[in-house]
Coordinates of C-alpha atoms in Angstrom, one line a residue:
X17 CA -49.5 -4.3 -1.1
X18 CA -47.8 -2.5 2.0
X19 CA -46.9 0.9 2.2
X20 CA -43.7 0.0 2.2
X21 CA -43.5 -1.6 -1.1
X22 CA -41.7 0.1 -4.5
X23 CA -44.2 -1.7 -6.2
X24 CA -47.0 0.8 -7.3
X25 CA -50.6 -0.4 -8.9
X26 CA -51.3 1.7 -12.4
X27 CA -54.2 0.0 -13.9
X28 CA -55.8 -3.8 -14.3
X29 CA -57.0 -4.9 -17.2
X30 CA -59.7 -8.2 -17.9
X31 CA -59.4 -8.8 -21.7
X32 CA -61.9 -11.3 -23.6
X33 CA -59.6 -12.7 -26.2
X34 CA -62.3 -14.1 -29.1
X35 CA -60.2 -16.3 -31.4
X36 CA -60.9 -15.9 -35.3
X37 CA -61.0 -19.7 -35.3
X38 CA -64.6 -21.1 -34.2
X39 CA -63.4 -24.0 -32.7
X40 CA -61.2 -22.6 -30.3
X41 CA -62.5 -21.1 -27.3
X42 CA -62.4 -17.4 -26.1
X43 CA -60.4 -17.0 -22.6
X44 CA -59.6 -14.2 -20.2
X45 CA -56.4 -11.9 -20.2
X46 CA -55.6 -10.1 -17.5
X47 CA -53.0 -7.6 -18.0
X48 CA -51.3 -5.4 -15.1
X49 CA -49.7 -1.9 -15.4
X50 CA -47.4 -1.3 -12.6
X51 CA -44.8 1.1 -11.6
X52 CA -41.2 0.4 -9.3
X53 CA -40.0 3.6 -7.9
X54 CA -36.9 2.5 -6.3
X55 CA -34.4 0.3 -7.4
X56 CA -35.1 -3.5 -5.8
X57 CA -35.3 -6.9 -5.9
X58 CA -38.4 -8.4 -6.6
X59 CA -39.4 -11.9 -7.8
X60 CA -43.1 -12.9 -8.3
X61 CA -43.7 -16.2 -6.8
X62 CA -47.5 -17.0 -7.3
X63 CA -50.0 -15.6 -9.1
X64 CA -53.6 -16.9 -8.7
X65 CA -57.0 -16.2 -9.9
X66 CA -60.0 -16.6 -8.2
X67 CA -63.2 -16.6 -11.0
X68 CA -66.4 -18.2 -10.7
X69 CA -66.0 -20.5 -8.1
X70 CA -62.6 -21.8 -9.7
X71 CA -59.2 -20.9 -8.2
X72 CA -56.5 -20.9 -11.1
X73 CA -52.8 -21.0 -10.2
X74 CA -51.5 -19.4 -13.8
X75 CA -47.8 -18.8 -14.8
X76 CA -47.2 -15.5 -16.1
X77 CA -45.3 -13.2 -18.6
X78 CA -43.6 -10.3 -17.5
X79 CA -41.3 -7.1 -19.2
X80 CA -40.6 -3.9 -19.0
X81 CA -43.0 -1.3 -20.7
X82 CA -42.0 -1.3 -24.3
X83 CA -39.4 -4.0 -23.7
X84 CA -38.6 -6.9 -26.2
X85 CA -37.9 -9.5 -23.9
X86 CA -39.5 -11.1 -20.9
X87 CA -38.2 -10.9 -17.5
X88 CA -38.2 -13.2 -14.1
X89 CA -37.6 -10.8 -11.9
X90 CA -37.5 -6.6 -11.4
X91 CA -34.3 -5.1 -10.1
X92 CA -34.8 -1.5 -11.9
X93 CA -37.2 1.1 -11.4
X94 CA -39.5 1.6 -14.3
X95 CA -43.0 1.1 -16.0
X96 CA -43.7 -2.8 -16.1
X97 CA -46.4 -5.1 -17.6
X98 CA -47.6 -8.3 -15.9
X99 CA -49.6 -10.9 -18.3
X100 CA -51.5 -13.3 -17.2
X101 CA -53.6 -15.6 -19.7
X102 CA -56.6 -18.0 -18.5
X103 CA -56.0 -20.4 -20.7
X104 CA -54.6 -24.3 -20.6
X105 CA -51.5 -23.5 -22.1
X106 CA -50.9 -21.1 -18.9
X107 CA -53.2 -22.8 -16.1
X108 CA -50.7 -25.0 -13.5
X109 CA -53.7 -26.2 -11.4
X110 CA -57.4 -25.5 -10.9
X111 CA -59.4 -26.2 -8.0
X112 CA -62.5 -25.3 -6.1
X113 CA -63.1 -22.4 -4.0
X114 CA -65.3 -20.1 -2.6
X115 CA -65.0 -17.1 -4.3
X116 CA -68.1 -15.4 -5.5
X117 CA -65.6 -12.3 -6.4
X118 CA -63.3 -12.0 -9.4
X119 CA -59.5 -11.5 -8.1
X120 CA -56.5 -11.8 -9.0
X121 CA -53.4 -12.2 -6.1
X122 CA -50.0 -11.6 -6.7
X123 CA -47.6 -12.9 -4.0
X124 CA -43.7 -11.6 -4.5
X125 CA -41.1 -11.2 -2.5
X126 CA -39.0 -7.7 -2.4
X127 CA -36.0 -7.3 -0.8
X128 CA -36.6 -10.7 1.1
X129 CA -40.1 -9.5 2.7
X130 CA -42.9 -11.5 1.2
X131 CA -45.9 -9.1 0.4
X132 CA -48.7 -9.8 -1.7
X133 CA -51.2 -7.8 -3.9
X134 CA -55.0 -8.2 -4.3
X135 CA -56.9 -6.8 -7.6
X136 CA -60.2 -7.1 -7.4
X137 CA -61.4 -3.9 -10.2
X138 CA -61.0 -4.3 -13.7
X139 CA -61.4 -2.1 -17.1
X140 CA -63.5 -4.8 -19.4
X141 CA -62.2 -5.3 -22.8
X142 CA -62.9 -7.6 -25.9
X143 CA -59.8 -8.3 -28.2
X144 CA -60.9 -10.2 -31.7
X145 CA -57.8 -12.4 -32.9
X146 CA -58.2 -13.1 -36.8

């Protein structure tokens, strides 16, 4: 993220998501607080997650902090929430790569500058579904 961005980090989350069903597989959340202190245009382009030797291009769900619907882009300051699940339903493409590192990378574009952000700490949580 530059210095120059309206885009400000508040916390990453990893979340193991444990379905109550034993047949289905647990899976990674990763959840992003951030913060936009001017009003802008910003539209997240890409968002990829490098785990385990796997690269994952994942789509994404996105609101406002306590907001009832999702968003495709941010035009008004305020707290937002970026969600990204690891699981097929939300995986584009997969491939190899070598990344011994956990990261996530967001690549947006504000105000028609292309920036991108790198996350590479995260709080550990486990979320049981029933």
């Amino acid at each position: 993220m530059s210095c120059k961005s309206n885009l400000v980090l508040i916390s990453s989350i990893k979340e193991t998501v444990i379905p109550g069903r034993p047949n289905i597989p647990s899976y990674s959340n990763y959840i992003v607080n951030f913060k936009m202190t001017a009003n802008s245009s910003v539209n997240i382009n890409r968002v990829e997650i490098k785990n385990g030797g796997k690269c994952y291009i994942c789509n994404y769900l996105l609101k406002k902090q306590n907001g009832a619907s999702y968003l495709k882009e941010l035009s008004k300051q305020g707290d937002y929430i970026l969600e990204i699940p690891l699981n097929d339903k939300y995986i584009i493409s997969d491939s190899s790569c070598d990344s011994s590192k956990e990261q996530l990378l967001i690549y947006y574009r504000e105000d028609g500058k292309e920036n991108n952000l790198t996350i590479s700490e995260f709080l550990e949580k486990t979320k049981t579904m029933r």
